[in-house]
């Protein structure tokens, strides 16, 4: 006999299965022979031998490796954690810095604590799911959580104007407006018009009650002086309320298997242990007042065990790479490969129906090889993302399909991520494989997908 709960769960999962959008976390298949065009390892630091050697050496010299002892408000507030925060504060030219266990935890903390009743939150429609979760847990009413069109300053301006007209508290400066954006969007590979957004906020809310929160997760380590991000590159540090940087993408501090030799039983014998060292960590840059507020009210921080000492060491080693200038050289190599990819692919797309294979129009419209910021995230839009990804994988290329509900309906894609260690020959191979798949599609009869009803619970997710 099944319970009502089990029936509801099964109905939702069956609905996703029928629409081919059911997510799975199965045992991974490791194939080192496939070329990586999928991971967030933009600077290829996960395989950097110097970074690996530095990390293992510092681990061997540290008295503390595993665990942290508790939350940051208890025994997890170690000298190593505080020293890393001081270093990050100085590196990013911020008044203070506060570590979180993940970018997701940080975003939930920011948006669940800062907005108060009467405040309004304006979100770019493509911001990360963690921002949405934080907003839903905030004290702002659901009516006051609103979206503007992706990267549209005009849409933001119209929403600001309407918001100010509707709220006398905001006009008087008693309540505020929070705006959430990402500098580089993880699914579309485009950049926020950050300077224009900041100017619009200052123009509509000159009293200082307009607050911008910027997620730099995918820009950290790649853009700006020594990888400080786009906010630093544009010199906007003092005009942003909160900046979020993560360490698990370009900075390679999010895991890997390391063989660590530990002294056991008082040094009478030694054992080789293989550990998974995961560092899905983040730092929030803000004022001392806001930092103190997070330490008191950010539940993911207050009620979570602090990141391990191994994680702290991993992040410190990654920042050694940034401060040495090595990352800047890797970023330049990455930008060169991005320009090569566009130069090779764009001319070939002109004769392909857009529903079979195309790039986002906004990405194409803003791209210029000499003046544009180049992005390592390139979505190949297609109505058949899974067959394309499967074809690429059979061709020795690791690329993954991204479908609804991760992206909006009718915007399915295969997400390509370029890395500093990729070669032009590998890019040629990727493009050739994608075009071979296109040629196969053009010989097949067109088929319409049969609509599948959505379960009641699905409409609420």
CSV table of C-alpha atoms in Angstrom, one decimal:
chain,number,residue,atom,x,y,z
A,1,UNK,CA,0.0,0.0,0.0
A,2,UNK,CA,1.4,3.4,-1.0
A,3,UNK,CA,0.9,6.5,0.9
A,4,UNK,CA,-0.5,9.8,-0.4
A,5,UNK,CA,2.9,11.3,-0.2
A,6,UNK,CA,4.5,8.5,-2.2
A,7,UNK,CA,1.8,8.9,-4.9
A,8,UNK,CA,2.3,12.6,-5.2
A,9,UNK,CA,6.1,12.1,-5.4
A,10,UNK,CA,5.7,9.4,-8.1
A,11,UNK,CA,3.3,11.5,-10.1
A,12,UNK,CA,5.8,14.3,-10.3
A,13,UNK,CA,8.7,12.1,-11.2
A,14,UNK,CA,6.6,10.2,-13.8
A,15,UNK,CA,5.6,13.6,-15.4
A,16,UNK,CA,9.3,14.6,-15.7
A,17,UNK,CA,10.2,11.1,-17.1
A,18,UNK,CA,7.5,11.4,-19.8
A,19,UNK,CA,8.8,14.9,-20.8
A,20,UNK,CA,12.4,13.7,-20.8
A,21,UNK,CA,13.4,16.2,-18.1
A,22,UNK,CA,13.9,13.8,-15.2
A,23,UNK,CA,17.2,14.5,-13.4
A,24,UNK,CA,19.4,11.7,-12.1
A,25,UNK,CA,22.5,11.4,-9.9
A,26,UNK,CA,23.9,8.1,-11.0
A,27,UNK,CA,27.3,6.5,-10.6
A,28,UNK,CA,29.5,8.6,-12.9
A,29,UNK,CA,31.4,7.1,-15.8
A,30,UNK,CA,34.9,8.5,-15.9
A,31,UNK,CA,36.3,8.7,-19.4
A,32,UNK,CA,39.6,10.6,-19.5
A,33,UNK,CA,39.8,10.1,-23.2
A,34,UNK,CA,36.9,12.6,-23.8
A,35,UNK,CA,37.8,16.2,-24.4
A,36,UNK,CA,36.3,18.3,-21.6
A,37,UNK,CA,34.0,21.0,-22.9
A,38,UNK,CA,31.6,20.7,-20.0
A,39,UNK,CA,33.2,21.5,-16.6
A,40,UNK,CA,33.5,25.0,-15.0
A,41,UNK,CA,37.3,24.5,-14.8
A,42,UNK,CA,37.8,27.5,-17.0
A,43,UNK,CA,41.5,28.0,-16.2
A,44,UNK,CA,42.3,24.3,-16.1
A,45,UNK,CA,43.6,24.6,-12.6
A,46,UNK,CA,42.2,21.2,-11.5
A,47,UNK,CA,45.0,19.6,-13.5
A,48,UNK,CA,47.7,22.2,-12.9
A,49,UNK,CA,50.7,20.4,-11.5
A,50,UNK,CA,52.2,23.4,-9.7
A,51,UNK,CA,48.9,24.1,-7.9
A,52,UNK,CA,48.6,20.4,-7.0
A,53,UNK,CA,52.1,20.3,-5.6
A,54,UNK,CA,51.6,23.5,-3.6
A,55,UNK,CA,48.4,22.1,-2.1
A,56,UNK,CA,49.9,18.8,-1.1
A,57,UNK,CA,53.0,20.5,0.4
A,58,UNK,CA,50.9,22.9,2.5
A,59,UNK,CA,48.7,20.0,3.7
A,60,UNK,CA,51.8,18.1,4.7
A,61,UNK,CA,53.0,21.1,6.7
A,62,UNK,CA,49.7,21.8,8.5
A,63,UNK,CA,48.8,20.4,11.9
A,64,UNK,CA,45.1,20.7,11.1
A,65,UNK,CA,43.7,19.1,7.9
A,66,UNK,CA,40.3,17.4,8.4
A,67,UNK,CA,37.3,19.1,9.9
A,68,UNK,CA,37.0,22.5,11.5
A,69,UNK,CA,35.5,21.9,14.9
A,70,UNK,CA,32.1,23.5,14.6
A,71,UNK,CA,30.3,26.5,13.2
A,72,UNK,CA,32.0,29.9,12.8
A,73,UNK,CA,30.2,31.1,15.9
A,74,UNK,CA,31.7,28.3,18.0
A,75,UNK,CA,34.9,26.3,17.5
A,76,UNK,CA,35.0,26.6,13.7
A,77,UNK,CA,36.3,30.2,14.0
A,78,UNK,CA,39.9,29.2,13.7
A,79,UNK,CA,43.0,31.5,13.0
A,80,UNK,CA,43.2,29.9,9.6
A,81,UNK,CA,39.7,30.9,8.6
A,82,UNK,CA,40.2,34.4,9.9
A,83,UNK,CA,43.5,34.8,8.2
A,84,UNK,CA,42.0,33.7,4.9
A,85,UNK,CA,39.2,36.2,5.3
A,86,UNK,CA,41.7,39.0,5.9
A,87,UNK,CA,43.6,38.0,2.8
A,88,UNK,CA,40.4,38.0,0.7
A,89,UNK,CA,39.4,41.4,2.1
A,90,UNK,CA,42.7,42.9,1.1
A,91,UNK,CA,42.8,41.1,-2.3
A,92,UNK,CA,39.3,42.3,-3.3
A,93,UNK,CA,39.7,45.8,-1.7
A,94,UNK,CA,36.7,45.3,0.5
A,95,UNK,CA,36.0,46.6,4.0
A,96,UNK,CA,35.3,43.0,5.2
A,97,UNK,CA,35.0,39.5,4.0
A,98,UNK,CA,32.9,36.6,5.3
A,99,UNK,CA,33.4,32.9,4.3
A,100,UNK,CA,30.4,30.6,3.4
A,101,UNK,CA,30.4,26.9,2.7
A,102,UNK,CA,29.0,27.4,-0.8
A,103,UNK,CA,27.7,30.1,-3.2
A,104,UNK,CA,24.3,28.6,-2.7
A,105,UNK,CA,24.5,29.1,1.1
A,106,UNK,CA,25.8,32.6,0.6
A,107,UNK,CA,23.0,33.7,-1.8
A,108,UNK,CA,20.3,32.2,0.5
A,109,UNK,CA,21.8,34.0,3.4
A,110,UNK,CA,22.0,37.4,1.6
A,111,UNK,CA,18.5,37.4,0.3
A,112,UNK,CA,16.8,35.8,3.3
A,113,UNK,CA,18.2,38.3,5.8
A,114,UNK,CA,18.7,41.7,4.2
A,115,UNK,CA,15.3,42.5,2.7
A,116,UNK,CA,12.7,43.6,5.3
A,117,UNK,CA,8.9,44.1,5.1
A,118,UNK,CA,8.3,47.0,2.7
A,119,UNK,CA,11.5,46.5,0.7
A,120,UNK,CA,11.3,45.4,-2.9
A,121,UNK,CA,13.6,42.9,-4.6
A,122,UNK,CA,14.1,43.2,-8.4
A,123,UNK,CA,15.7,40.1,-10.0
A,124,UNK,CA,17.2,39.6,-13.4
A,125,UNK,CA,14.9,36.9,-14.7
A,126,UNK,CA,17.9,34.5,-15.2
A,127,UNK,CA,19.5,34.8,-11.7
A,128,UNK,CA,20.6,31.7,-10.0
A,129,UNK,CA,18.1,29.4,-8.2
A,130,UNK,CA,19.8,30.1,-4.9
A,131,UNK,CA,18.8,33.8,-5.1
A,132,UNK,CA,15.2,32.7,-5.6
A,133,UNK,CA,15.3,30.4,-2.6
A,134,UNK,CA,16.7,33.2,-0.5
A,135,UNK,CA,14.0,35.6,-1.6
A,136,UNK,CA,11.3,33.2,-0.8
A,137,UNK,CA,12.7,32.8,2.7
A,138,UNK,CA,13.0,36.6,3.2
A,139,UNK,CA,10.6,38.9,5.0
A,140,UNK,CA,9.7,40.7,1.8
A,141,UNK,CA,6.2,39.9,0.6
A,142,UNK,CA,5.9,37.7,-2.5
A,143,UNK,CA,4.3,40.7,-4.2
A,144,UNK,CA,7.5,42.6,-3.7
A,145,UNK,CA,9.7,40.0,-5.4
A,146,UNK,CA,9.7,41.0,-9.1
A,147,UNK,CA,11.7,40.3,-12.2
A,148,UNK,CA,13.0,42.4,-15.1
A,149,UNK,CA,14.0,41.2,-18.5
A,150,UNK,CA,17.4,39.6,-18.8
A,151,UNK,CA,20.1,42.2,-19.1
A,152,UNK,CA,17.6,44.9,-20.0
A,153,UNK,CA,18.4,48.2,-18.4
A,154,UNK,CA,15.2,49.6,-19.9
A,155,UNK,CA,13.1,46.9,-18.3
A,156,UNK,CA,14.8,47.5,-15.0
A,157,UNK,CA,14.2,51.3,-15.3
A,158,UNK,CA,10.5,50.8,-16.0
A,159,UNK,CA,10.2,48.5,-13.0
A,160,UNK,CA,12.1,50.9,-10.8
A,161,UNK,CA,9.8,53.8,-11.9
A,162,UNK,CA,6.7,51.7,-11.2
A,163,UNK,CA,8.1,50.5,-7.8
A,164,UNK,CA,8.8,54.0,-6.6
A,165,UNK,CA,5.4,55.3,-7.7
A,166,UNK,CA,3.7,52.6,-5.7
A,167,UNK,CA,5.6,52.9,-2.5
A,168,UNK,CA,5.7,56.1,-0.4
A,169,UNK,CA,8.1,54.4,2.0
A,170,UNK,CA,10.6,53.9,-0.8
A,171,UNK,CA,10.1,57.5,-2.0
A,172,UNK,CA,10.9,58.7,1.6
A,173,UNK,CA,13.9,56.4,1.9
A,174,UNK,CA,12.3,54.4,4.7
A,175,UNK,CA,12.3,51.2,2.6
A,176,UNK,CA,14.8,50.1,0.0
A,177,UNK,CA,15.1,48.4,-3.4
A,178,UNK,CA,17.4,45.4,-3.9
A,179,UNK,CA,18.6,44.5,-7.3
A,180,UNK,CA,20.2,41.1,-8.0
A,181,UNK,CA,22.4,40.3,-11.0
A,182,UNK,CA,25.2,38.1,-12.0
A,183,UNK,CA,28.2,39.5,-13.8
A,184,UNK,CA,28.6,36.4,-16.1
A,185,UNK,CA,25.5,34.2,-16.5
A,186,UNK,CA,26.2,30.5,-16.3
A,187,UNK,CA,23.7,29.2,-18.8
A,188,UNK,CA,23.8,32.0,-21.5
A,189,UNK,CA,27.4,33.1,-21.2
A,190,UNK,CA,26.5,36.8,-21.4
A,191,UNK,CA,27.5,39.7,-19.2
A,192,UNK,CA,25.4,42.0,-17.1
A,193,UNK,CA,25.5,45.7,-18.3
A,194,UNK,CA,26.7,46.4,-14.8
A,195,UNK,CA,27.7,50.1,-15.2
A,196,UNK,CA,24.4,51.0,-16.7
A,197,UNK,CA,22.5,49.1,-14.0
A,198,UNK,CA,24.5,51.0,-11.3
A,199,UNK,CA,23.8,54.3,-13.0
A,200,UNK,CA,20.1,53.6,-13.3
A,201,UNK,CA,19.9,52.8,-9.6
A,202,UNK,CA,21.6,56.0,-8.7
A,203,UNK,CA,19.4,58.0,-11.0
A,204,UNK,CA,16.1,56.6,-9.7
A,205,UNK,CA,17.1,56.2,-6.0
A,206,UNK,CA,19.6,59.1,-5.3
A,207,UNK,CA,18.8,58.9,-1.5
A,208,UNK,CA,21.0,55.8,-1.2
A,209,UNK,CA,18.2,53.2,-0.6
A,210,UNK,CA,19.0,51.3,-3.8
A,211,UNK,CA,21.1,48.3,-3.1
A,212,UNK,CA,22.9,46.1,-5.7
A,213,UNK,CA,24.0,42.6,-5.0
A,214,UNK,CA,26.3,41.0,-7.5
A,215,UNK,CA,27.1,37.4,-8.0
A,216,UNK,CA,30.6,37.0,-9.5
A,217,UNK,CA,30.7,33.2,-9.3
A,218,UNK,CA,31.6,32.6,-13.0
A,219,UNK,CA,33.8,35.7,-13.4
A,220,UNK,CA,36.1,35.1,-10.4
A,221,UNK,CA,39.6,34.4,-11.5
A,222,UNK,CA,39.1,35.2,-15.1
A,223,UNK,CA,38.2,38.9,-15.4
A,224,UNK,CA,39.5,42.1,-13.8
A,225,UNK,CA,43.0,42.8,-12.3
A,226,UNK,CA,44.4,39.4,-11.3
A,227,UNK,CA,41.0,37.8,-11.5
A,228,UNK,CA,39.2,40.1,-9.1
A,229,UNK,CA,36.0,40.1,-11.2
A,230,UNK,CA,34.1,42.5,-13.4
A,231,UNK,CA,33.1,44.8,-10.5
A,232,UNK,CA,36.8,45.5,-9.9
A,233,UNK,CA,37.5,45.7,-13.6
A,234,UNK,CA,34.9,48.5,-13.9
A,235,UNK,CA,35.9,50.2,-10.7
A,236,UNK,CA,32.5,49.8,-9.1
A,237,UNK,CA,33.5,48.3,-5.7
A,238,UNK,CA,32.1,51.3,-3.7
A,239,UNK,CA,28.8,51.3,-5.5
A,240,UNK,CA,27.9,47.7,-4.8
A,241,UNK,CA,26.3,46.7,-1.5
A,242,UNK,CA,27.4,43.0,-1.6
A,243,UNK,CA,29.7,41.0,-3.9
A,244,UNK,CA,29.8,37.2,-3.9
A,245,UNK,CA,32.8,35.3,-5.2
A,246,UNK,CA,33.0,31.5,-5.3
A,247,UNK,CA,36.1,29.2,-5.4
A,248,UNK,CA,34.7,26.1,-7.1
A,249,UNK,CA,34.8,27.2,-10.8
A,250,UNK,CA,37.9,28.9,-12.3
A,251,UNK,CA,39.8,28.6,-9.0
A,252,UNK,CA,39.5,24.8,-8.9
A,253,UNK,CA,38.8,24.6,-5.2
A,254,UNK,CA,35.9,22.2,-5.4
A,255,UNK,CA,37.3,18.8,-4.9
A,256,UNK,CA,39.5,16.1,-6.2
A,257,UNK,CA,41.0,13.0,-4.9
A,258,UNK,CA,44.4,13.4,-3.1
A,259,UNK,CA,46.6,10.8,-1.6
A,260,UNK,CA,47.5,12.0,1.9
A,261,UNK,CA,50.0,10.3,4.1
A,262,UNK,CA,49.0,10.6,7.8
A,263,UNK,CA,50.8,9.6,11.0
A,264,UNK,CA,48.8,6.9,12.8
A,265,UNK,CA,49.0,5.4,16.2
A,266,UNK,CA,51.5,7.8,17.6
A,267,UNK,CA,53.8,7.5,14.6
A,268,UNK,CA,54.3,3.8,14.9
A,269,UNK,CA,53.0,3.3,11.3
A,270,UNK,CA,51.9,5.3,8.3
A,271,UNK,CA,48.9,4.8,6.1
A,272,UNK,CA,48.0,6.1,2.6
A,273,UNK,CA,44.5,7.4,2.7
A,274,UNK,CA,42.5,8.7,-0.3
A,275,UNK,CA,40.2,11.5,0.6
A,276,UNK,CA,37.7,13.6,-1.3
A,277,UNK,CA,38.5,17.1,-0.4
A,278,UNK,CA,35.5,19.3,-1.4
A,279,UNK,CA,35.7,23.0,-1.2
A,280,UNK,CA,32.5,24.4,-2.5
A,281,UNK,CA,33.2,27.6,-0.7
A,282,UNK,CA,32.4,31.3,-1.2
A,283,UNK,CA,33.2,34.7,0.2
A,284,UNK,CA,30.8,37.6,0.7
A,285,UNK,CA,32.3,41.1,0.5
A,286,UNK,CA,30.4,43.8,2.3
A,287,UNK,CA,30.6,46.5,5.0
A,288,UNK,CA,31.4,45.6,8.6
A,289,UNK,CA,27.8,46.4,9.6
A,290,UNK,CA,26.4,43.9,7.0
A,291,UNK,CA,28.9,41.3,8.0
A,292,UNK,CA,27.9,41.6,11.6
A,293,UNK,CA,24.2,41.2,10.5
A,294,UNK,CA,25.0,38.0,8.6
A,295,UNK,CA,26.9,36.6,11.6
A,296,UNK,CA,23.7,37.1,13.7
A,297,UNK,CA,20.9,36.3,11.2
A,298,UNK,CA,22.2,34.2,8.3
A,299,UNK,CA,21.0,30.7,9.2
A,300,UNK,CA,23.2,28.8,6.7
A,301,UNK,CA,26.2,30.4,8.4
A,302,UNK,CA,25.1,30.2,12.0
A,303,UNK,CA,23.9,26.6,11.9
A,304,UNK,CA,26.5,25.0,9.6
A,305,UNK,CA,29.9,23.5,10.4
A,306,UNK,CA,32.6,25.8,9.1
A,307,UNK,CA,34.6,24.7,6.1
A,308,UNK,CA,37.4,22.2,6.8
A,309,UNK,CA,41.1,23.2,7.2
A,310,UNK,CA,41.8,21.3,3.9
A,311,UNK,CA,39.3,23.6,2.2
A,312,UNK,CA,41.0,26.7,3.6
A,313,UNK,CA,44.4,25.5,2.4
A,314,UNK,CA,43.0,24.8,-1.0
A,315,UNK,CA,41.5,28.3,-1.4
A,316,UNK,CA,44.8,29.9,-0.2
A,317,UNK,CA,46.7,27.9,-2.8
A,318,UNK,CA,44.3,29.1,-5.6
A,319,UNK,CA,44.8,32.7,-4.5
A,320,UNK,CA,48.6,32.2,-4.7
A,321,UNK,CA,48.0,31.5,-8.4
A,322,UNK,CA,45.9,34.6,-8.8
A,323,UNK,CA,48.4,36.9,-7.0
A,324,UNK,CA,51.4,35.5,-8.9
A,325,UNK,CA,49.9,36.5,-12.2
A,326,UNK,CA,49.7,33.0,-13.6
A,327,UNK,CA,45.9,33.1,-13.7
A,328,UNK,CA,46.0,36.2,-15.9
A,329,UNK,CA,48.2,34.5,-18.4
A,330,UNK,CA,45.8,31.5,-18.4
A,331,UNK,CA,42.9,33.8,-18.9
A,332,UNK,CA,44.5,35.4,-21.9
A,333,UNK,CA,44.9,32.0,-23.4
A,334,UNK,CA,41.3,31.2,-22.6
A,335,UNK,CA,40.1,34.5,-24.3
A,336,UNK,CA,42.1,33.6,-27.4
A,337,UNK,CA,40.4,30.2,-27.6
A,338,UNK,CA,37.0,31.9,-27.2
A,339,UNK,CA,37.7,34.2,-30.1
A,340,UNK,CA,38.8,31.2,-32.2
A,341,UNK,CA,35.7,29.3,-31.4
A,342,UNK,CA,33.4,32.2,-32.5
A,343,UNK,CA,35.5,32.8,-35.6
A,344,UNK,CA,35.2,29.2,-36.7
A,345,UNK,CA,31.6,28.6,-35.8
A,346,UNK,CA,29.7,31.8,-36.7
A,347,UNK,CA,30.2,31.6,-40.5
A,348,UNK,CA,29.0,28.0,-40.5
A,349,UNK,CA,25.7,28.7,-38.7
A,350,UNK,CA,24.4,31.1,-41.3
A,351,UNK,CA,23.0,28.3,-43.5
A,352,UNK,CA,21.6,26.1,-40.6
A,353,UNK,CA,18.0,26.4,-39.4
A,354,UNK,CA,18.1,28.1,-36.0
A,355,UNK,CA,16.0,25.4,-34.3
A,356,UNK,CA,18.6,22.8,-35.2
A,357,UNK,CA,21.7,24.7,-34.1
A,358,UNK,CA,22.3,28.4,-33.3
A,359,UNK,CA,23.8,30.7,-30.7
A,360,UNK,CA,21.7,33.1,-28.6
A,361,UNK,CA,21.0,36.2,-30.7
A,362,UNK,CA,22.1,38.5,-27.8
A,363,UNK,CA,25.4,36.7,-27.7
A,364,UNK,CA,26.0,37.1,-31.4
A,365,UNK,CA,24.8,40.7,-31.5
A,366,UNK,CA,27.2,41.8,-28.8
A,367,UNK,CA,30.2,39.8,-30.0
A,368,UNK,CA,33.1,41.7,-31.6
A,369,UNK,CA,36.5,40.0,-31.7
A,370,UNK,CA,38.5,43.2,-30.9
A,371,UNK,CA,36.3,45.0,-28.3
A,372,UNK,CA,33.9,42.6,-26.7
A,373,UNK,CA,34.4,40.7,-23.5
A,374,UNK,CA,34.7,37.1,-24.5
A,375,UNK,CA,33.0,34.4,-22.5
A,376,UNK,CA,34.1,30.8,-22.1
A,377,UNK,CA,30.4,29.7,-21.7
A,378,UNK,CA,28.8,29.2,-25.1
A,379,UNK,CA,25.3,27.7,-25.4
A,380,UNK,CA,24.5,25.8,-28.6
A,381,UNK,CA,20.8,26.2,-28.8
A,382,UNK,CA,18.9,23.3,-30.3
A,383,UNK,CA,15.5,21.6,-30.2
A,384,UNK,CA,17.3,18.3,-29.6
A,385,UNK,CA,19.9,18.8,-26.9
A,386,UNK,CA,20.2,15.2,-25.7
A,387,UNK,CA,20.8,13.7,-29.2
A,388,UNK,CA,23.4,16.3,-29.9
A,389,UNK,CA,25.2,15.8,-26.6
A,390,UNK,CA,25.1,12.0,-27.1
A,391,UNK,CA,26.6,12.4,-30.6
A,392,UNK,CA,29.4,14.7,-29.2
A,393,UNK,CA,30.1,12.1,-26.5
A,394,UNK,CA,30.3,9.3,-29.1
A,395,UNK,CA,32.8,11.6,-30.9
A,396,UNK,CA,35.0,11.8,-27.8
A,397,UNK,CA,33.8,15.1,-26.6
A,398,UNK,CA,32.3,15.7,-23.2
A,399,UNK,CA,29.4,18.2,-23.4
A,400,UNK,CA,26.0,18.0,-21.6
A,401,UNK,CA,22.4,18.9,-22.5
A,402,UNK,CA,20.6,21.6,-20.5
A,403,UNK,CA,16.8,21.5,-20.7
A,404,UNK,CA,13.8,22.9,-19.0
A,405,UNK,CA,13.3,23.5,-16.1
A,406,UNK,CA,17.0,24.5,-15.7
A,407,UNK,CA,16.5,26.9,-18.6
A,408,UNK,CA,13.3,28.4,-19.9
A,409,UNK,CA,11.0,26.4,-22.2
A,410,UNK,CA,12.1,26.4,-25.9
A,411,UNK,CA,15.6,27.4,-24.9
A,412,UNK,CA,17.1,23.9,-24.7
A,413,UNK,CA,20.9,23.8,-25.4
A,414,UNK,CA,24.1,22.0,-25.2
A,415,UNK,CA,26.3,24.1,-22.9
A,416,UNK,CA,29.9,24.4,-24.1
A,417,UNK,CA,32.6,25.6,-21.6
A,418,UNK,CA,36.0,26.3,-22.9
A,419,UNK,CA,39.2,25.9,-20.9
A,420,UNK,CA,42.7,27.3,-21.0
A,421,UNK,CA,44.1,23.8,-21.6
A,422,UNK,CA,41.9,23.2,-24.7
A,423,UNK,CA,43.6,23.5,-28.1
A,424,UNK,CA,42.4,24.9,-31.4
A,425,UNK,CA,42.5,21.4,-32.8
A,426,UNK,CA,40.1,20.2,-30.1
A,427,UNK,CA,37.8,23.1,-30.9
A,428,UNK,CA,37.9,22.2,-34.6
A,429,UNK,CA,37.0,18.6,-33.6
A,430,UNK,CA,34.0,19.9,-31.5
A,431,UNK,CA,32.7,22.1,-34.3
A,432,UNK,CA,33.1,19.3,-36.9
A,433,UNK,CA,31.2,16.8,-34.7
A,434,UNK,CA,28.4,19.3,-34.1
A,435,UNK,CA,28.1,20.0,-37.9
A,436,UNK,CA,28.1,16.3,-38.7
A,437,UNK,CA,25.2,15.9,-36.3
A,438,UNK,CA,23.4,18.8,-38.0
A,439,UNK,CA,23.8,17.1,-41.4
A,440,UNK,CA,22.2,14.0,-40.0
A,441,UNK,CA,19.2,16.0,-38.7
A,442,UNK,CA,18.6,17.6,-42.0
A,443,UNK,CA,18.1,14.2,-43.6
A,444,UNK,CA,15.5,13.1,-41.0
A,445,UNK,CA,11.7,13.8,-41.4
A,446,UNK,CA,10.4,16.5,-39.1
A,447,UNK,CA,8.5,15.1,-36.1
A,448,UNK,CA,6.3,16.9,-33.6
A,449,UNK,CA,6.7,16.1,-29.9
A,450,UNK,CA,3.5,14.8,-28.3
A,451,UNK,CA,2.4,17.1,-25.5
A,452,UNK,CA,2.5,15.5,-22.0
A,453,UNK,CA,0.2,16.7,-19.2
A,454,UNK,CA,1.9,18.3,-16.2
A,455,UNK,CA,1.2,17.0,-12.8
A,456,UNK,CA,-0.3,19.3,-10.2
A,457,UNK,CA,2.8,19.4,-8.0
A,458,UNK,CA,5.0,20.1,-11.1
A,459,UNK,CA,3.4,23.5,-11.6
A,460,UNK,CA,4.6,24.6,-8.2
A,461,UNK,CA,8.3,23.6,-8.7
